[in-house]
């Protein structure tokens, strides 16, 4: 199973970015795909989660500003960010919990994409 994150960049405060996380490989089903972020010197924290039933959850710090969604196959998950603030600056990682075609559970991380918000 591979996770490919993309879409980060440099944006001014108030701007927006759409991050993408594509899951590929021997996937039978996806239990959840999450977005985390880690700022320098800080812990990696959950930002948003999409469960297999399509339900979504968000950290309080991003509620109302970030939206998680997926394509029909649920193998690509998007994080639409808006009204970005300098404190949103971090490396954003996708994290997936999937059932593989061999019946095993895979839990792993994508490579991260840098989001930098200038004031």
mmCIF file of C-alpha atoms in Angstrom:
data_model
loop_
_atom_site.group_PDB
_atom_site.id
_atom_site.type_symbol
_atom_site.label_atom_id
_atom_site.label_comp_id
_atom_site.label_asym_id
_atom_site.label_seq_id
_atom_site.Cartn_x
_atom_site.Cartn_y
_atom_site.Cartn_z
ATOM 1 C CA UNK A 1 0.000 0.000 0.000
ATOM 2 C CA UNK A 2 1.319 3.432 -0.927
ATOM 3 C CA UNK A 3 0.100 6.840 0.181
ATOM 4 C CA UNK A 4 0.968 9.857 -1.933
ATOM 5 C CA UNK A 5 0.308 13.296 -0.485
ATOM 6 C CA UNK A 6 0.435 16.461 -2.555
ATOM 7 C CA UNK A 7 -0.896 19.997 -2.801
ATOM 8 C CA UNK A 8 1.108 21.875 -0.228
ATOM 9 C CA UNK A 9 2.728 25.215 -0.882
ATOM 10 C CA UNK A 10 3.259 28.786 0.219
ATOM 11 C CA UNK A 11 0.161 30.918 0.657
ATOM 12 C CA UNK A 12 -0.694 34.214 2.289
ATOM 13 C CA UNK A 13 -2.859 34.346 5.379
ATOM 14 C CA UNK A 14 -6.501 34.102 4.387
ATOM 15 C CA UNK A 15 -5.681 31.960 1.392
ATOM 16 C CA UNK A 16 -6.530 28.364 0.618
ATOM 17 C CA UNK A 17 -4.950 25.148 -0.565
ATOM 18 C CA UNK A 18 -6.312 21.745 -1.468
ATOM 19 C CA UNK A 19 -4.260 18.812 -0.285
ATOM 20 C CA UNK A 20 -4.655 15.369 -1.818
ATOM 21 C CA UNK A 21 -3.816 11.922 -0.483
ATOM 22 C CA UNK A 22 -3.998 9.048 -2.908
ATOM 23 C CA UNK A 23 -3.950 5.484 -1.616
ATOM 24 C CA UNK A 24 -2.875 2.794 -4.050
ATOM 25 C CA UNK A 25 -1.795 -0.830 -4.075
ATOM 26 C CA UNK A 26 -3.443 -3.983 -2.810
ATOM 27 C CA UNK A 27 -6.397 -2.365 -1.109
ATOM 28 C CA UNK A 28 -9.630 -4.217 -0.469
ATOM 29 C CA UNK A 29 -11.273 -1.510 1.588
ATOM 30 C CA UNK A 30 -10.392 1.634 3.472
ATOM 31 C CA UNK A 31 -11.344 1.956 7.116
ATOM 32 C CA UNK A 32 -10.237 5.554 7.487
ATOM 33 C CA UNK A 33 -7.936 8.137 5.992
ATOM 34 C CA UNK A 34 -6.815 10.984 8.204
ATOM 35 C CA UNK A 35 -4.836 14.151 7.862
ATOM 36 C CA UNK A 36 -2.316 15.052 10.551
ATOM 37 C CA UNK A 37 0.076 17.955 10.756
ATOM 38 C CA UNK A 38 3.329 18.602 12.531
ATOM 39 C CA UNK A 39 4.837 22.021 13.068
ATOM 40 C CA UNK A 40 8.539 22.378 13.951
ATOM 41 C CA UNK A 41 9.177 21.352 17.526
ATOM 42 C CA UNK A 42 5.607 20.176 18.043
ATOM 43 C CA UNK A 43 3.785 16.867 18.087
ATOM 44 C CA UNK A 44 2.001 15.380 15.090
ATOM 45 C CA UNK A 45 -1.659 16.127 15.639
ATOM 46 C CA UNK A 46 -4.851 14.923 14.003
ATOM 47 C CA UNK A 47 -6.471 17.551 11.794
ATOM 48 C CA UNK A 48 -9.311 15.708 10.075
ATOM 49 C CA UNK A 49 -10.599 12.188 9.664
ATOM 50 C CA UNK A 50 -12.816 10.502 7.122
ATOM 51 C CA UNK A 51 -14.245 7.159 8.127
ATOM 52 C CA UNK A 52 -15.395 4.391 5.798
ATOM 53 C CA UNK A 53 -19.006 5.514 6.108
ATOM 54 C CA UNK A 54 -18.053 8.968 4.896
ATOM 55 C CA UNK A 55 -18.408 10.637 8.255
ATOM 56 C CA UNK A 56 -15.872 13.326 9.011
ATOM 57 C CA UNK A 57 -14.342 14.788 12.136
ATOM 58 C CA UNK A 58 -12.131 17.796 12.693
ATOM 59 C CA UNK A 59 -9.803 19.261 15.248
ATOM 60 C CA UNK A 60 -11.321 22.282 16.973
ATOM 61 C CA UNK A 61 -8.584 24.496 15.548
ATOM 62 C CA UNK A 62 -9.714 23.878 11.952
ATOM 63 C CA UNK A 63 -13.477 23.442 12.267
ATOM 64 C CA UNK A 64 -15.297 25.653 9.822
ATOM 65 C CA UNK A 65 -12.142 26.283 7.797
ATOM 66 C CA UNK A 66 -11.038 22.841 6.595
ATOM 67 C CA UNK A 67 -13.133 20.245 4.793
ATOM 68 C CA UNK A 68 -12.212 16.620 4.191
ATOM 69 C CA UNK A 69 -13.742 14.773 1.253
ATOM 70 C CA UNK A 70 -13.029 11.853 -1.036
ATOM 71 C CA UNK A 71 -13.533 10.653 -4.569
ATOM 72 C CA UNK A 72 -16.171 8.038 -5.320
ATOM 73 C CA UNK A 73 -13.729 5.188 -4.889
ATOM 74 C CA UNK A 74 -12.616 6.651 -1.555
ATOM 75 C CA UNK A 75 -9.002 6.046 -2.500
ATOM 76 C CA UNK A 76 -8.187 9.725 -2.827
ATOM 77 C CA UNK A 77 -8.953 11.978 0.089
ATOM 78 C CA UNK A 78 -8.813 15.741 -0.135
ATOM 79 C CA UNK A 79 -8.314 18.346 2.532
ATOM 80 C CA UNK A 80 -9.664 21.686 1.393
ATOM 81 C CA UNK A 81 -8.156 24.392 3.561
ATOM 82 C CA UNK A 82 -9.350 27.975 3.623
ATOM 83 C CA UNK A 83 -8.949 31.083 5.729
ATOM 84 C CA UNK A 84 -5.444 29.853 6.429
ATOM 85 C CA UNK A 85 -3.532 31.309 9.347
ATOM 86 C CA UNK A 86 0.205 31.410 10.026
ATOM 87 C CA UNK A 87 -0.357 28.887 12.808
ATOM 88 C CA UNK A 88 -1.551 26.391 10.189
ATOM 89 C CA UNK A 89 2.036 26.210 8.931
ATOM 90 C CA UNK A 90 3.189 22.613 9.227
ATOM 91 C CA UNK A 91 4.006 19.473 7.330
ATOM 92 C CA UNK A 92 0.709 17.755 6.590
ATOM 93 C CA UNK A 93 0.668 13.973 6.547
ATOM 94 C CA UNK A 94 -1.994 11.575 5.426
ATOM 95 C CA UNK A 95 -2.513 8.420 7.415
ATOM 96 C CA UNK A 96 -4.534 5.424 6.307
ATOM 97 C CA UNK A 97 -6.050 2.366 7.923
ATOM 98 C CA UNK A 98 -6.902 -0.146 5.226
ATOM 99 C CA UNK A 99 -7.738 -3.775 4.687
ATOM 100 C CA UNK A 100 -5.505 -5.300 2.046
ATOM 101 C CA UNK A 101 -6.549 -7.798 -0.585
ATOM 102 C CA UNK A 102 -4.740 -10.493 1.410
ATOM 103 C CA UNK A 103 -6.937 -9.773 4.390
ATOM 104 C CA UNK A 104 -4.333 -7.975 6.455
ATOM 105 C CA UNK A 105 -4.727 -4.603 8.099
ATOM 106 C CA UNK A 106 -2.306 -1.901 6.964
ATOM 107 C CA UNK A 107 -1.803 1.295 8.905
ATOM 108 C CA UNK A 108 0.704 3.767 7.554
ATOM 109 C CA UNK A 109 1.761 7.270 6.607
ATOM 110 C CA UNK A 110 2.282 9.223 3.442
ATOM 111 C CA UNK A 111 5.413 11.287 2.937
ATOM 112 C CA UNK A 112 4.018 14.665 4.006
ATOM 113 C CA UNK A 113 3.465 17.918 2.176
ATOM 114 C CA UNK A 114 4.615 21.301 3.471
ATOM 115 C CA UNK A 115 2.068 24.064 4.009
ATOM 116 C CA UNK A 116 3.499 27.493 4.782
ATOM 117 C CA UNK A 117 1.214 30.424 5.547
ATOM 118 C CA UNK A 118 2.788 33.865 5.533
ATOM 119 C CA UNK A 119 1.379 36.738 7.551
#
